[in-house]
Short mmCIF file of C-alpha atoms in Angstrom, two decimals:
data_model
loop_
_atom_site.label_atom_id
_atom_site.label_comp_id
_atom_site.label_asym_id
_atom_site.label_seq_id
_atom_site.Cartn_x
_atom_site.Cartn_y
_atom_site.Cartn_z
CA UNK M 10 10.92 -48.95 -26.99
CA UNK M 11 8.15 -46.59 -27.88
CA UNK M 12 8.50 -42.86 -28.93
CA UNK M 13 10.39 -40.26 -27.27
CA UNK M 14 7.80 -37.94 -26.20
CA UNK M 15 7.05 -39.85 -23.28
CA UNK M 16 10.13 -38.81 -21.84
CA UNK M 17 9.52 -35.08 -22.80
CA UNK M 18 6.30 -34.95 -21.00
CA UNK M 19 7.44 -36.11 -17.97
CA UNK M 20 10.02 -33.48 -17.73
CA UNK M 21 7.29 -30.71 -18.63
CA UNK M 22 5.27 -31.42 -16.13
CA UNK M 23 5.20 -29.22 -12.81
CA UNK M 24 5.35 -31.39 -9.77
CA UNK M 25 2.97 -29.56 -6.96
CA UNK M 26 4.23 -29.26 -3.53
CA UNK M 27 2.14 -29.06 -0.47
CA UNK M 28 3.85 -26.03 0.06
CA UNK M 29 5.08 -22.98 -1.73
CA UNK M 30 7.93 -20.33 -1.84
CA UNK M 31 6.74 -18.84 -5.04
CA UNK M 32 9.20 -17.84 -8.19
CA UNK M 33 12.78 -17.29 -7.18
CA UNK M 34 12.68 -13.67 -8.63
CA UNK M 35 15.47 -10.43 -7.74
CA UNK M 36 12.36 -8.70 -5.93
CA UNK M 37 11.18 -12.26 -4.11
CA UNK M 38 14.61 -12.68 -2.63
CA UNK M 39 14.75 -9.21 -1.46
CA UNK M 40 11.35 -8.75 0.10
CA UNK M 41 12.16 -12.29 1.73
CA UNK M 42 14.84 -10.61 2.95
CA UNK M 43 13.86 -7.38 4.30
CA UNK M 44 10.71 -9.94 6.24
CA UNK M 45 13.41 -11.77 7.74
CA UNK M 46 15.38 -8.15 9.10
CA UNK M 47 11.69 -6.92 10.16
CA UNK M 48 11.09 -10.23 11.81
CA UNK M 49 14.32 -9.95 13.49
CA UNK M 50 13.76 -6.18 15.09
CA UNK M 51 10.60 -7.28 16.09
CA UNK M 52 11.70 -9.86 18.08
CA UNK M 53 14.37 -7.81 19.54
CA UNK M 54 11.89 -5.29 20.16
CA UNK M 55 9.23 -7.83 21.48
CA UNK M 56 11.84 -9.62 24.03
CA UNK M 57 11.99 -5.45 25.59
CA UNK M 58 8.94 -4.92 25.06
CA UNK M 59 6.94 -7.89 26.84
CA UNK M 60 8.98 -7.46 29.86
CA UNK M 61 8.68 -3.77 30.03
CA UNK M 62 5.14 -3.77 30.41
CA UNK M 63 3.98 -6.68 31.78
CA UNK M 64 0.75 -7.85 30.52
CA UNK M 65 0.08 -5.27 27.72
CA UNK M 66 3.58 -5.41 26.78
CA UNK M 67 3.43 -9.18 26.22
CA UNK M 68 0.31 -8.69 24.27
CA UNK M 69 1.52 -6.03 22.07
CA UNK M 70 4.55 -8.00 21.55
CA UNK M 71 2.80 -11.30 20.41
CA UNK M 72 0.21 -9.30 18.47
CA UNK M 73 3.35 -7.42 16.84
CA UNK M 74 4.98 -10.55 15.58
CA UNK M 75 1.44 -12.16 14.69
CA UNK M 76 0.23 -9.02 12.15
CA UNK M 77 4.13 -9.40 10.67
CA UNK M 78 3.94 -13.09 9.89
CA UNK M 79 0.59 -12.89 8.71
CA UNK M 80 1.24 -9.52 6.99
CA UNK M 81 4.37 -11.24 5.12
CA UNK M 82 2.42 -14.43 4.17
CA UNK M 83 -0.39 -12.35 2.31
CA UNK M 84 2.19 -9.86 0.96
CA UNK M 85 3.88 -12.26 -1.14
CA UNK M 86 0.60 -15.42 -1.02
CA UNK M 87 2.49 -17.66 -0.19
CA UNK M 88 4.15 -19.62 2.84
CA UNK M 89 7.17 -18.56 2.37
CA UNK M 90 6.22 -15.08 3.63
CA UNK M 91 5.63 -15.88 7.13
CA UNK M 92 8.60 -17.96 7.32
CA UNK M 93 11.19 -15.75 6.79
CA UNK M 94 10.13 -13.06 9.30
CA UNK M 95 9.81 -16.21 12.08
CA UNK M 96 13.30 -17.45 10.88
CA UNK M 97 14.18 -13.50 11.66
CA UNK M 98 12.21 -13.66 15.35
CA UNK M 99 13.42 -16.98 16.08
CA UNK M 100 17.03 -16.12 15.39
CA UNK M 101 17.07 -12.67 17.44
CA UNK M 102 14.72 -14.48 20.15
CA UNK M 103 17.53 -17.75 20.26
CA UNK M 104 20.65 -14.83 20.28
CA UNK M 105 18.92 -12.35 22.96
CA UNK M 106 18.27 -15.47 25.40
CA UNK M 107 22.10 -16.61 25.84
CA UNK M 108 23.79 -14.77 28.51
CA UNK M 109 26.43 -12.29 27.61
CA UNK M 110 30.59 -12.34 29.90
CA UNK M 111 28.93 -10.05 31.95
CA UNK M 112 26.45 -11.99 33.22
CA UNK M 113 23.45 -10.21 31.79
CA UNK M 114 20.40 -11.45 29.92
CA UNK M 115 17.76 -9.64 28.38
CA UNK M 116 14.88 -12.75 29.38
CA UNK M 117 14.43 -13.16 33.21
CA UNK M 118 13.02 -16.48 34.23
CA UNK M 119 9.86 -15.48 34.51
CA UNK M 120 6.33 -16.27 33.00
CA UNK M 121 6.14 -13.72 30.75
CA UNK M 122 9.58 -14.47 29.13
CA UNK M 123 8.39 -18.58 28.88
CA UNK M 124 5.16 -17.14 27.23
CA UNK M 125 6.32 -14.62 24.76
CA UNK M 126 8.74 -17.35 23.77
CA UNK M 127 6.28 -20.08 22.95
CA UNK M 128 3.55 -17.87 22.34
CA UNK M 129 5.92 -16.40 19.47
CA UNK M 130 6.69 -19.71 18.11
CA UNK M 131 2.86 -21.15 18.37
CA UNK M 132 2.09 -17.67 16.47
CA UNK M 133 4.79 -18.58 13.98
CA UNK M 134 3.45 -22.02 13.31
CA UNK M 135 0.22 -21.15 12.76
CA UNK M 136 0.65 -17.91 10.40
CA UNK M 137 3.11 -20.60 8.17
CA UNK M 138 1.02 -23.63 8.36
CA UNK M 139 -2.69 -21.87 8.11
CA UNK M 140 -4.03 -21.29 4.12
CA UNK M 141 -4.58 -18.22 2.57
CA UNK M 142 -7.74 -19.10 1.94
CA UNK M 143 -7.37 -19.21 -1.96
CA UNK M 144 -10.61 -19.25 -4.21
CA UNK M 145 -10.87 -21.75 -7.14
CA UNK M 146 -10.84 -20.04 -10.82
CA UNK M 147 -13.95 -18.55 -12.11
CA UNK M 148 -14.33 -21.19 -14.61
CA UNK M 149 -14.18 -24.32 -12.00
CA UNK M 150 -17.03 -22.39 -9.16
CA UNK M 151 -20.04 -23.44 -11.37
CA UNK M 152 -19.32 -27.22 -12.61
CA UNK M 153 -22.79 -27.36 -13.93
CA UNK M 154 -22.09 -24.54 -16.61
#
């Protein structure tokens, strides 16, 4: 058996995942939080919105949700910031398309409805899956130096 310490460094070292959420600090959680309420009243807003007024609305709607995600993923530079406001949008999108006793719905069956859905989720995707666009440290630009 050789030394001990082979065991210790093993244990230090950080395993890097292809994806981040960042530290799991009191003021992470809660600004995770507060983007998933935001992405929820968007959506909710969006699904009135995009129907409302047609085209434009649809637009605005999609463009609404897109500057959130986005917004959230640079706010906190990481991932994990445009997932939770589309976990927010998907869940109010998912509870506003089930039809109530009554009878009413708040999506029609139209093509605007079909397109603010998937549009929202394609939007999603891409805001969570795209890079930041980090730059390597100042030391490891110039490798001839």
């Amino acid at each position: 058996m050789s030394g001990g310490t082979g065991g210790r460094a093993a244990a230090d070292r950080q395993v890097d995942l292809p994806f981040s959420f960042g530290g799991a600090s009191a003021g992470r959680i809660a600004l995770l939080l507060l983007l998933f309420v935001l992405g929820a009243v968007a959506g909710a807003a969006g699904a009135l919105v995009q129907s409302g007024w047609f085209p434009g609305g649809l637009l605005l709607a999609l463009a609404g949700a897109a500057g959130l995600f986005h917004g959230g993923a640079r706010l906190l530079r990481s991932r994990g910031g445009a997932l939770a406001p589309a976990a927010g949008w998907l869940v109010a999108v998912v509870l506003l398309t089930t039809s109530r006793p009554e009878g009413d719905f708040v999506f029609g069956a139209g093509l605007g409805s079909y397109a603010f859905l998937l549009g929202g989720m394609a939007v999603a995707v891409m805001c969570a899956t795209l890079g930041l666009g980090q730059q390597p440290p100042a030391s490891d630009a110039r490798l001839g130096k």
